[in-house]
mmCIF file of C-alpha atoms in Angstrom:
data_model
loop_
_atom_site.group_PDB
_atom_site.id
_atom_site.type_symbol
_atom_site.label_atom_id
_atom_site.label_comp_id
_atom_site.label_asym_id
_atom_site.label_seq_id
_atom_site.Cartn_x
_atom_site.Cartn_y
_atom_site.Cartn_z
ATOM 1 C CA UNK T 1 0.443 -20.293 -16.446
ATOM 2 C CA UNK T 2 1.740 -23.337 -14.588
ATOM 3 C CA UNK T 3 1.603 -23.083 -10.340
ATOM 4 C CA UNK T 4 5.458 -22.813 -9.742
ATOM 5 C CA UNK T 5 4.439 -19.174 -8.152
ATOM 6 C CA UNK T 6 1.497 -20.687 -6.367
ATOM 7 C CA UNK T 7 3.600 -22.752 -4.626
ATOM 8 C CA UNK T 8 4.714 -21.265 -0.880
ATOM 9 C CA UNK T 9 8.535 -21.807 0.104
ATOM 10 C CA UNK T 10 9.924 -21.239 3.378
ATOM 11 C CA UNK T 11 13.715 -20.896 4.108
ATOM 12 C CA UNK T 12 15.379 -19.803 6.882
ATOM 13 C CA UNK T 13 18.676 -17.474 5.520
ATOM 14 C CA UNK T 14 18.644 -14.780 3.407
ATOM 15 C CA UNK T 15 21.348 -15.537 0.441
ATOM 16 C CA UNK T 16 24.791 -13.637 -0.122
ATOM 17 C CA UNK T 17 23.982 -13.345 -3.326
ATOM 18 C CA UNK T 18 20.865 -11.235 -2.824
ATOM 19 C CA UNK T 19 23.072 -8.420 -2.607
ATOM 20 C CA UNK T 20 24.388 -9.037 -6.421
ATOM 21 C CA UNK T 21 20.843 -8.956 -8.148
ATOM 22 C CA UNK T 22 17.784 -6.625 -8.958
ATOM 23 C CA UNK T 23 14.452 -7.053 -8.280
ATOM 24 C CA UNK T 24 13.844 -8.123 -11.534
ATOM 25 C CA UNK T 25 16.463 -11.331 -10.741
ATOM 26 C CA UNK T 26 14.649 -12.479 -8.152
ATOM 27 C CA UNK T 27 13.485 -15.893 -9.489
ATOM 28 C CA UNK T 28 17.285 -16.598 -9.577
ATOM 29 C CA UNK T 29 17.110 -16.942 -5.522
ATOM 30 C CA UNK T 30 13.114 -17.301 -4.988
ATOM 31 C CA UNK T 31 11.694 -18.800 -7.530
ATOM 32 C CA UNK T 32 8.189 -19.005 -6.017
ATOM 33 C CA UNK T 33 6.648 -16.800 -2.983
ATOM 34 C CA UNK T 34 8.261 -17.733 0.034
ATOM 35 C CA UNK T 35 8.525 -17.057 3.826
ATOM 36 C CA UNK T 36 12.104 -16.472 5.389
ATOM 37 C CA UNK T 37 12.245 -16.909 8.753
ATOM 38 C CA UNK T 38 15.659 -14.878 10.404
ATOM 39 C CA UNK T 39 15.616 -16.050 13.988
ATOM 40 C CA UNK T 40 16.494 -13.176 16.546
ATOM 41 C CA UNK T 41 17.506 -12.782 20.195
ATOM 42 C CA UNK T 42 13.458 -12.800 21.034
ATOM 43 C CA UNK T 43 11.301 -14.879 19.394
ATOM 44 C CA UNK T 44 8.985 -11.345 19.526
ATOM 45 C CA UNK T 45 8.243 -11.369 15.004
ATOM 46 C CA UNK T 46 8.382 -8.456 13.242
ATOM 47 C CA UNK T 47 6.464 -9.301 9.584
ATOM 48 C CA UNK T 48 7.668 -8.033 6.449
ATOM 49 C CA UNK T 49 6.137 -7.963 3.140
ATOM 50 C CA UNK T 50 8.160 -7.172 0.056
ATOM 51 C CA UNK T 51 7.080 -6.969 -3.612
ATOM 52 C CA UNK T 52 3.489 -7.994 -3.150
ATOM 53 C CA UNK T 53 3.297 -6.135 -6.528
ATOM 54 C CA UNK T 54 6.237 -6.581 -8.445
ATOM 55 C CA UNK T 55 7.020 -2.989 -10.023
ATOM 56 C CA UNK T 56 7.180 -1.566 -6.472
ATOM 57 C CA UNK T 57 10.936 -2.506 -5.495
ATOM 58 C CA UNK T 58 11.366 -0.626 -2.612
ATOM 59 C CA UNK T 59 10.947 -3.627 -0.695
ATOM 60 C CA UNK T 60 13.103 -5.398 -2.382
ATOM 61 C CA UNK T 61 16.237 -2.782 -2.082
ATOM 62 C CA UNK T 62 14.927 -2.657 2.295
ATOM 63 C CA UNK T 63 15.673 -7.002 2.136
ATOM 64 C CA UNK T 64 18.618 -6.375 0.634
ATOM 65 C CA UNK T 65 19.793 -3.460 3.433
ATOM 66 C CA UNK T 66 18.376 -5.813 6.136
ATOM 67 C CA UNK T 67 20.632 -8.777 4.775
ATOM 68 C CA UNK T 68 23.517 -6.446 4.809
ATOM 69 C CA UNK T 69 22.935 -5.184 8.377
ATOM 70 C CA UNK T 70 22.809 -8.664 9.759
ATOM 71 C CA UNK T 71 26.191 -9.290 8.251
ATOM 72 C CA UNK T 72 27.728 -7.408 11.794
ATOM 73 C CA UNK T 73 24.889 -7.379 13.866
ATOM 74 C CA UNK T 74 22.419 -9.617 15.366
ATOM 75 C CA UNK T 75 18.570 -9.499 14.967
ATOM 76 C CA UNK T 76 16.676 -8.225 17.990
ATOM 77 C CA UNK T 77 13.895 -9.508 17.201
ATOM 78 C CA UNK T 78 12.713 -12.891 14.655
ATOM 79 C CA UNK T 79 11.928 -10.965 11.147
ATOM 80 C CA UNK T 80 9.747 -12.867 9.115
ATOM 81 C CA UNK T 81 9.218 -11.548 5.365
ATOM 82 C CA UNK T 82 6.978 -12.815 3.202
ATOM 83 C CA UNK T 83 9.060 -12.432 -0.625
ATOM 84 C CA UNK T 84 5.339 -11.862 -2.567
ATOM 85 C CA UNK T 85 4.845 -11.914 -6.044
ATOM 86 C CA UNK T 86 8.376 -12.938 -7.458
ATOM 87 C CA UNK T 87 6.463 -13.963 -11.674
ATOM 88 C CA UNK T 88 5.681 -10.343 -11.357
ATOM 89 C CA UNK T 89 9.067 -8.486 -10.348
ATOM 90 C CA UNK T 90 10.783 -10.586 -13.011
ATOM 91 C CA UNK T 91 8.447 -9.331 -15.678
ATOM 92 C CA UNK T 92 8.656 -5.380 -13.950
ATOM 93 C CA UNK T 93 5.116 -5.375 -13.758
ATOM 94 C CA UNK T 94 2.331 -5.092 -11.027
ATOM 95 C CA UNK T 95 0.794 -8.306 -11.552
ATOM 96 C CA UNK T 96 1.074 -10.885 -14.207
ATOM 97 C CA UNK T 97 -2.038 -10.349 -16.536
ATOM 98 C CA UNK T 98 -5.299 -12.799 -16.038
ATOM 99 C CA UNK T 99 -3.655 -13.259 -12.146
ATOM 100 C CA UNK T 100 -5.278 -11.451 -8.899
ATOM 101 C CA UNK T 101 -3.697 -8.387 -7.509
ATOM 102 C CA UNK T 102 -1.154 -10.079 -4.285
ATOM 103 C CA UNK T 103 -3.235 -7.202 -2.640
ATOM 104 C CA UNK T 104 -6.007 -8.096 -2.917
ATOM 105 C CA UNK T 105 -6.516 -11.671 -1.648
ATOM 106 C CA UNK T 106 -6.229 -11.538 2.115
ATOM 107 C CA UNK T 107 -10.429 -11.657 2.713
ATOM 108 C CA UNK T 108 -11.414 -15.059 1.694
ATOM 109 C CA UNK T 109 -11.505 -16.324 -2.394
ATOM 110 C CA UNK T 110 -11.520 -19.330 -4.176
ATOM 111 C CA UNK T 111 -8.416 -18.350 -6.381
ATOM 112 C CA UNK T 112 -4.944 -20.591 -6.015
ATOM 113 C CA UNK T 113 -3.580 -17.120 -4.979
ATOM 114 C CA UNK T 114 -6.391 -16.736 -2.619
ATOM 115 C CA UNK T 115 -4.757 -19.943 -0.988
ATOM 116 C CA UNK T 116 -1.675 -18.926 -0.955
ATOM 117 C CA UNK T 117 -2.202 -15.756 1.110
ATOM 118 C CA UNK T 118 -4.171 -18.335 3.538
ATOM 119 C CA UNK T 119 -1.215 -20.457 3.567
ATOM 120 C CA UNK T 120 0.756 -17.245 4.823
ATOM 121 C CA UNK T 121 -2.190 -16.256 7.300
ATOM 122 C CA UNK T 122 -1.923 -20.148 8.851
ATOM 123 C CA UNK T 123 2.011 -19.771 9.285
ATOM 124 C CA UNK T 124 1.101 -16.516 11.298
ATOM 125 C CA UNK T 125 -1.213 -18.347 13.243
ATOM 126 C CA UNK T 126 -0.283 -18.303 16.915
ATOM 127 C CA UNK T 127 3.108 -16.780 16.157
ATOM 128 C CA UNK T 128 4.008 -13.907 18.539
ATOM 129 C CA UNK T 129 4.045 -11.052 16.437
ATOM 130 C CA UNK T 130 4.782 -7.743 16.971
ATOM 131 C CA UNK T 131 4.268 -5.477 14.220
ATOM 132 C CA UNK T 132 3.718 -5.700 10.404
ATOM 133 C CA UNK T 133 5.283 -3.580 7.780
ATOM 134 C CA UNK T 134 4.303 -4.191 3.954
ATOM 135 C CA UNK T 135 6.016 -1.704 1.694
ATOM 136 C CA UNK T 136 5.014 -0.384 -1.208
ATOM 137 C CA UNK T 137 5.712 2.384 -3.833
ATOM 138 C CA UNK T 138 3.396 4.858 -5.504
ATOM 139 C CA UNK T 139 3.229 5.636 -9.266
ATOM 140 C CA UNK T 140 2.130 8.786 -9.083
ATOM 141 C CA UNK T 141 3.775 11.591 -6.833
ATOM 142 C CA UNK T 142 2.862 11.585 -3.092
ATOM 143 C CA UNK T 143 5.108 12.451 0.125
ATOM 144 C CA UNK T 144 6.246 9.465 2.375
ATOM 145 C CA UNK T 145 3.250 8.027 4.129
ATOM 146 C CA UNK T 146 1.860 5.154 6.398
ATOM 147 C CA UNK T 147 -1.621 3.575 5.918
ATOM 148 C CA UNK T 148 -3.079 2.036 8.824
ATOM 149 C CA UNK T 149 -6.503 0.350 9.355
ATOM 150 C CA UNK T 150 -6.681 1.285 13.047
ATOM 151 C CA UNK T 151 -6.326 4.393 15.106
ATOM 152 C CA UNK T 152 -5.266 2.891 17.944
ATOM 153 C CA UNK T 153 -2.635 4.158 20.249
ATOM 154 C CA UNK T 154 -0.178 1.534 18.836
ATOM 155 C CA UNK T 155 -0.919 1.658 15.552
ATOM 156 C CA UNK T 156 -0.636 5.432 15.406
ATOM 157 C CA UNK T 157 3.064 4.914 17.277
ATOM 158 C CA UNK T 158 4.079 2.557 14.596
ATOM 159 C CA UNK T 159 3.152 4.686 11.351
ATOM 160 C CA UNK T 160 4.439 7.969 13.008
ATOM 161 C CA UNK T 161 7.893 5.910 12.817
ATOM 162 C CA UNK T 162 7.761 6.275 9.088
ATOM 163 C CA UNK T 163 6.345 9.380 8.454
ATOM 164 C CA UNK T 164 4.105 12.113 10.306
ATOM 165 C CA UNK T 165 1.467 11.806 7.544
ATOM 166 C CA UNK T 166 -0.532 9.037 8.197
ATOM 167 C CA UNK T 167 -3.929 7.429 5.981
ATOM 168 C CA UNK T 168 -6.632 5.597 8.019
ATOM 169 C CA UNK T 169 -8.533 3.330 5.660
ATOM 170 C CA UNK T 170 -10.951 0.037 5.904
ATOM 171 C CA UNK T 171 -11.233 -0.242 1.957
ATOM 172 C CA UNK T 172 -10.296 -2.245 0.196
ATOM 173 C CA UNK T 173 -10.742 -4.970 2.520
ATOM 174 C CA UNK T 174 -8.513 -7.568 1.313
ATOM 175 C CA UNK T 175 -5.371 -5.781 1.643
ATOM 176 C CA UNK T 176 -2.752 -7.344 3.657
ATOM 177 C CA UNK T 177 -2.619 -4.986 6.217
ATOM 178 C CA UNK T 178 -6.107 -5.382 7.095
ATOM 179 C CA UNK T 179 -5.699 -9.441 7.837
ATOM 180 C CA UNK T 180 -2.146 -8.242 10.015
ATOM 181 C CA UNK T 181 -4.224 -5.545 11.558
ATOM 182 C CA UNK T 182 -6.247 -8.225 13.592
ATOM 183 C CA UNK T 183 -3.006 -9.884 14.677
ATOM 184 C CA UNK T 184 -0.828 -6.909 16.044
ATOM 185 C CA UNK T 185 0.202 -3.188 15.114
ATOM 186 C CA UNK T 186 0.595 -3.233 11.446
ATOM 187 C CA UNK T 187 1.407 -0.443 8.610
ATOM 188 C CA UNK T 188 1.539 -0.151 4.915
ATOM 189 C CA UNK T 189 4.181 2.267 3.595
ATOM 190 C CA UNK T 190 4.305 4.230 1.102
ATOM 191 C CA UNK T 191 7.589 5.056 0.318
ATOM 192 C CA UNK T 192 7.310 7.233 -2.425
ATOM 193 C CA UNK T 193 8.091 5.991 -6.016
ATOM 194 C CA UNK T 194 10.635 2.749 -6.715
ATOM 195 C CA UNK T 195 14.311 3.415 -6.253
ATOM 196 C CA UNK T 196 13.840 6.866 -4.771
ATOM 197 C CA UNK T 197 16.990 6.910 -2.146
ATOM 198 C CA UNK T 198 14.776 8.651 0.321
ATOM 199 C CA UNK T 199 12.113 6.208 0.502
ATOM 200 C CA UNK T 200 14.425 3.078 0.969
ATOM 201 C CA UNK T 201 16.214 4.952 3.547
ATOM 202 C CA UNK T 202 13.133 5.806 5.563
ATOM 203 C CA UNK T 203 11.455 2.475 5.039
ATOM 204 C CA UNK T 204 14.918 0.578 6.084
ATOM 205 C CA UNK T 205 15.243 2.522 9.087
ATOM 206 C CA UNK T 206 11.562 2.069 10.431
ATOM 207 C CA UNK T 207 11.977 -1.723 10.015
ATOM 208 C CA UNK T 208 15.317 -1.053 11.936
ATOM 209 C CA UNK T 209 13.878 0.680 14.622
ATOM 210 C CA UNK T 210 11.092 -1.401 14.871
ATOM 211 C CA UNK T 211 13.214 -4.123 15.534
ATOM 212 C CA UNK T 212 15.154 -2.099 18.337
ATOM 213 C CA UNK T 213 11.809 -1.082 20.233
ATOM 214 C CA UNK T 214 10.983 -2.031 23.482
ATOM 215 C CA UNK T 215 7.455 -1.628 22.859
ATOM 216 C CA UNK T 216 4.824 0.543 21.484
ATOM 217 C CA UNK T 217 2.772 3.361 23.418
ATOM 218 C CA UNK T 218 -0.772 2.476 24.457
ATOM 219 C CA UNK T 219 -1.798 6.006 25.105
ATOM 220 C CA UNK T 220 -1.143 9.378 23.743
ATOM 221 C CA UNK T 221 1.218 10.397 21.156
ATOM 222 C CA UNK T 222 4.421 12.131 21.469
ATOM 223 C CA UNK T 223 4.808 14.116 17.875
ATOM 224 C CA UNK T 224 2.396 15.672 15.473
ATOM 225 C CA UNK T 225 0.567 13.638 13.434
ATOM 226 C CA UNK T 226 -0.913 14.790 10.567
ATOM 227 C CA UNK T 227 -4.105 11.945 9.804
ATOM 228 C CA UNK T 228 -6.343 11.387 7.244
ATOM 229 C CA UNK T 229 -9.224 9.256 6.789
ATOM 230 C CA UNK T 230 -10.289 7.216 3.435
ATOM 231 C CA UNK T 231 -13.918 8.059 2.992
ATOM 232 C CA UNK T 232 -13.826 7.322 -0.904
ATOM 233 C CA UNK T 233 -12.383 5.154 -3.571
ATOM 234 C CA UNK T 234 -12.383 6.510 -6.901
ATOM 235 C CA UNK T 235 -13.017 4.099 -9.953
ATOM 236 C CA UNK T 236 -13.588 5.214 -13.629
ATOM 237 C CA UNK T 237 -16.625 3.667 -15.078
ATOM 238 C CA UNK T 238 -15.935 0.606 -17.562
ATOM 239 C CA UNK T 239 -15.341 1.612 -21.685
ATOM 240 C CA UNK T 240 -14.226 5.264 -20.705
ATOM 241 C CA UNK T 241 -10.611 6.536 -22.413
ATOM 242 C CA UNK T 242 -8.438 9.163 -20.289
ATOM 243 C CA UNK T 243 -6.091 11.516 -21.322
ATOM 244 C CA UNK T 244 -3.979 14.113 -19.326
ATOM 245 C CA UNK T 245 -2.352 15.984 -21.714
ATOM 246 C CA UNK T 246 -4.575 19.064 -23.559
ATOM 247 C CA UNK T 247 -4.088 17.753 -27.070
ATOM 248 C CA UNK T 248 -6.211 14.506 -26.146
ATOM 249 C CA UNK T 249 -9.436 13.340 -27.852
ATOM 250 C CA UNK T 250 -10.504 11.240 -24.787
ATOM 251 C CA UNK T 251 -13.897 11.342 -23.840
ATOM 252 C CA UNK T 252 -12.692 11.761 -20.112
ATOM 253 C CA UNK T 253 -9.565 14.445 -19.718
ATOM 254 C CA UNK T 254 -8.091 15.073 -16.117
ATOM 255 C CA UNK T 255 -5.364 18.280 -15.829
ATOM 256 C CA UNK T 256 -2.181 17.058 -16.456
ATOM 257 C CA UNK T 257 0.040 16.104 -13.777
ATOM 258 C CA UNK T 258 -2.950 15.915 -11.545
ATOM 259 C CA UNK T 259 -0.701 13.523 -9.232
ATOM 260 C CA UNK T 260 0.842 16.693 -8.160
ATOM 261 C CA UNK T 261 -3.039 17.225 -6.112
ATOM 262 C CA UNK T 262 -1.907 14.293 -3.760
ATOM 263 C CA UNK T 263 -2.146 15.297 -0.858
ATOM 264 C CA UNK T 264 -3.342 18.898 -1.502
ATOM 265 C CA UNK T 265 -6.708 19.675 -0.118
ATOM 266 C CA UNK T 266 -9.549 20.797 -2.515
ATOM 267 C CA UNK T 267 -12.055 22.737 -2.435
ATOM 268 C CA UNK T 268 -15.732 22.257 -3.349
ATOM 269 C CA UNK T 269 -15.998 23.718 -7.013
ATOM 270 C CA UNK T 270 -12.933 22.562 -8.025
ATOM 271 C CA UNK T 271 -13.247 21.509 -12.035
ATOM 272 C CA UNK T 272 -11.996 17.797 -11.840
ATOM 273 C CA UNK T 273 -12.003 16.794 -15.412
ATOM 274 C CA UNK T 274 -13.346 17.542 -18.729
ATOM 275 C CA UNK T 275 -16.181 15.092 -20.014
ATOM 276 C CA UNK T 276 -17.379 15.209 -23.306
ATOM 277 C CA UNK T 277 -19.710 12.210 -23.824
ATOM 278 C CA UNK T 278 -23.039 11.266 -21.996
ATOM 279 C CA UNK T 279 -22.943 9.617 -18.743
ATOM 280 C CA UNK T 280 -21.001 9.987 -15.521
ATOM 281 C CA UNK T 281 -17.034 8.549 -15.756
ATOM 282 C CA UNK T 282 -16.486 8.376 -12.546
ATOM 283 C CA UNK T 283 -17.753 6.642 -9.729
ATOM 284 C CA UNK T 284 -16.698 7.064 -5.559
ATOM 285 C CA UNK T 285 -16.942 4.002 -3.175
ATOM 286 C CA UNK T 286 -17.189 3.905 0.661
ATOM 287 C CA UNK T 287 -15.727 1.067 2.294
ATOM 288 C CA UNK T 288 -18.769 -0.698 2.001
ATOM 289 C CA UNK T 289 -18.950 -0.331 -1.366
ATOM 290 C CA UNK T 290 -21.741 1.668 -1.583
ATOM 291 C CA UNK T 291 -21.761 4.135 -4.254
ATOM 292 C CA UNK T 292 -21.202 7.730 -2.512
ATOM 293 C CA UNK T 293 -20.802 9.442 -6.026
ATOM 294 C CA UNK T 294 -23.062 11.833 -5.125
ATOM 295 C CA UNK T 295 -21.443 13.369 -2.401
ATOM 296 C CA UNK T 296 -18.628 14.545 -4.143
ATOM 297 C CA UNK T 297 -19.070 15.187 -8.112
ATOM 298 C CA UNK T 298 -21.506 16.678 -10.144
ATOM 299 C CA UNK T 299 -21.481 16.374 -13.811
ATOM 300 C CA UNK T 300 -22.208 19.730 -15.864
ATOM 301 C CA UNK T 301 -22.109 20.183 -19.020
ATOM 302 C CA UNK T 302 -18.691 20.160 -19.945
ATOM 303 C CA UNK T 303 -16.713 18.400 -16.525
ATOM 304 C CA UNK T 304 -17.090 16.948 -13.574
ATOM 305 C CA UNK T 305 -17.074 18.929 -10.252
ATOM 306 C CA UNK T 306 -15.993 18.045 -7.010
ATOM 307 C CA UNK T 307 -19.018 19.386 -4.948
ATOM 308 C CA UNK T 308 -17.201 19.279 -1.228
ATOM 309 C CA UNK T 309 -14.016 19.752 0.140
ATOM 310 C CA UNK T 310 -11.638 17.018 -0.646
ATOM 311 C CA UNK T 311 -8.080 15.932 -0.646
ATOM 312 C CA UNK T 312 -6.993 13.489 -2.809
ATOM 313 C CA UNK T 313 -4.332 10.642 -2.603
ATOM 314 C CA UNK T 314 -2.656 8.279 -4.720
ATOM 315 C CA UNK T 315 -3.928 9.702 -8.312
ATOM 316 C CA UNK T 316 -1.880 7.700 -10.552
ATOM 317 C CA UNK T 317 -1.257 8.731 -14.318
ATOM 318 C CA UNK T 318 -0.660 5.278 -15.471
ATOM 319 C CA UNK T 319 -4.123 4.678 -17.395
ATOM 320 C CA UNK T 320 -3.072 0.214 -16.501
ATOM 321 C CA UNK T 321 -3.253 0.556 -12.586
ATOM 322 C CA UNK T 322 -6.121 3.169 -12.892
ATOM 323 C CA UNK T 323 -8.839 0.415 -14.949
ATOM 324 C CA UNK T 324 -7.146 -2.694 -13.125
ATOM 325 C CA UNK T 325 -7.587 -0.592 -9.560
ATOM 326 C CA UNK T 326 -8.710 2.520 -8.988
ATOM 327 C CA UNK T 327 -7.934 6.516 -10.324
ATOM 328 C CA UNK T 328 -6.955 7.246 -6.344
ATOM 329 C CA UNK T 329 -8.682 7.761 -2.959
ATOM 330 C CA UNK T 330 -10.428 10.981 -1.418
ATOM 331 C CA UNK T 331 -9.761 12.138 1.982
ATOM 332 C CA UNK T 332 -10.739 14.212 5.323
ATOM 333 C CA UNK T 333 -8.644 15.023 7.901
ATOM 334 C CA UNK T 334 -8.644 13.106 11.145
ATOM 335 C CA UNK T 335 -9.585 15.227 14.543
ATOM 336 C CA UNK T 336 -7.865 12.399 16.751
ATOM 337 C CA UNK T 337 -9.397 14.069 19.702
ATOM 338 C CA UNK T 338 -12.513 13.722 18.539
ATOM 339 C CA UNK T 339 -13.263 9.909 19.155
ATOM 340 C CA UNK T 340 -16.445 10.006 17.106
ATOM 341 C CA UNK T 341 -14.729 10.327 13.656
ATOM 342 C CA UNK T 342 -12.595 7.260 14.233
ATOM 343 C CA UNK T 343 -14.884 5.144 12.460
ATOM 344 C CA UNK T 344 -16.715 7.532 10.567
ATOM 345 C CA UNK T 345 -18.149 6.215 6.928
ATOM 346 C CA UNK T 346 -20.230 8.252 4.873
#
């Protein structure tokens, strides 16, 4: 691969004729990552990231909303988007193969991508941000969602503009949204899966109104919130085939359409998958990366059981993103009264 997409442009415009392409034309504009700058009345930022992974276009469709908007109206606010991982969103694909995850590099590395998400950190440096919105899509099915790293009043303010279900997670680490999170308020949305109308039109307006705010609350909350906390990544063991359909012959078969569980809670005894070789398929992570298997499947004889209440997020389907990520995250509700949980790890 030659470093045309480790190289880091900056312009300062977005062009007319971003409203005549896809995503997967994007090279025809921004050939390599780049940072647009779009000055506003305040020099208060509000940082966008679009496409860090190029099959999730949602982004891509909210820059091109954004550029038509400012066509009869004038930025509040400086918007500074970060145009992510442009090799990948020409090829329709997550990440180009042999190349790191563009979410994954924002803790420290010694990959050329690794210093190119620097190089985006350093421009940030001393800039007077705002907020932070990265948008993303899902492959499997979820509802419209914010992930957040803090539960901070702000924070909570910021994701409740997108949705009233909100994620609180610390793992993986070297998401982007964990480096903005030390800078200002910052979300990660989930808008649901690429090109769905409703999740560009919820993810366009909370960058609109995010623009328009005069600022965020620094106590209380003024709608329901309905929170969750990570407490578990799940990963499936190395040399293990899946199948989710019943006429499989993988050694490792989930229910089929077991994305529809996103989101649902479930409860301890709840048959996960079947399992029909030796060994355990399946291993759950804390944000520490300690291996918290135990508290949440057993392995019988013929499946795996979920041995505690649960409810799971983000269960893909697409066997590619579950070995090159994870299978999808288990959750527990937040009690944001209850201070102690806020940084609760098992």
């Amino acid at each position: 691969m030659d470093t045309l997409d480790l190289t880091l442009d900056e312009r300062h415009d977005l062009p007319a004729e971003l409203l005549r392409i896809n995503a997967r034309e994007i090279r025809k504009l921004f050939p390599n990552p780049c940072l647009v700058e779009l000055k506003g009345r305040s020099e208060e930022t509000v940082f966008l990231s679009v496409l860090l992974h190029g099959n999730e276009t949602t982004g891509f469709s909210v820059l091109q909303r954004l550029a038509r908007w400012m066509r009869s109206h004038p930025l509040p606010r400086t918007v500074l988007v970060f145009i992510g991982n442009v090799r990948a969103a020409e090829a329709g694909l997550r990440h180009i193969a042999g190349q790191p995850d563009y979410n994954r590099i924002w803790n420290g590395g010694d990959s050329a991508e690794h210093a190119l998400a620097n190089r985006v950190l350093d421009k940030l440096a001393g800039r007077n941000l705002f907020a932070a919105i990265d948008i993303h899509n899902n492959t499997g099915r979820n509802p419209l969602y914010g992930c957040i790293n803090s539960l901070a009043p702000d924070f909570l303010h910021l994701a409740s503009m997108f949705s009233p279900t909100v994620v609180y997670f610390r793992n993986p680490a070297s998401v982007i949204s964990m480096a903005l999170s030390r800078l200002c308020p910052a979300v990660t949305v989930e808008a649901g899966r690429p090109g769905e109308p409703a999740g560009v039109e919820r993810a366009f307006d909370l960058v609109h109104d995010t623009l328009h705010l005069s600022a965020f609350r620094q106590t209380g909350r003024d709608r329901d919130l309905t929170v969750y906390h990570t407490v578990g990544r799940m990963e499936i063991e190395p040399g293990w085939r899946i199948g989710f359909t019943p006429s499989s012959d993988a050694p490792l078969l989930f229910p089929s359409g077991m994305d529809e569980w996103n989101f649902s809670p479930r409860q301890a005894g709840t048959h996960w998958a079947r399992v029909s070789q030796s060994g355990m398929p399946l291993r759950v992570f804390n944000a520490a990366r300690q291996d918290i298997t135990e508290h949440f499947f057993e392995r019988q004889a013929d499946g795996l059981i979920l041995v505690r209440d649960a409810t799971p997020s983000m269960i893909t389907l697409d066997t590619t993103i579950i070995h090159d990520d994870c299978f999808g995250y288990l959750m527990e509700a937040v009690d944001l009264d209850n201070q102690q949980v806020m940084a609760a790890e098992i």
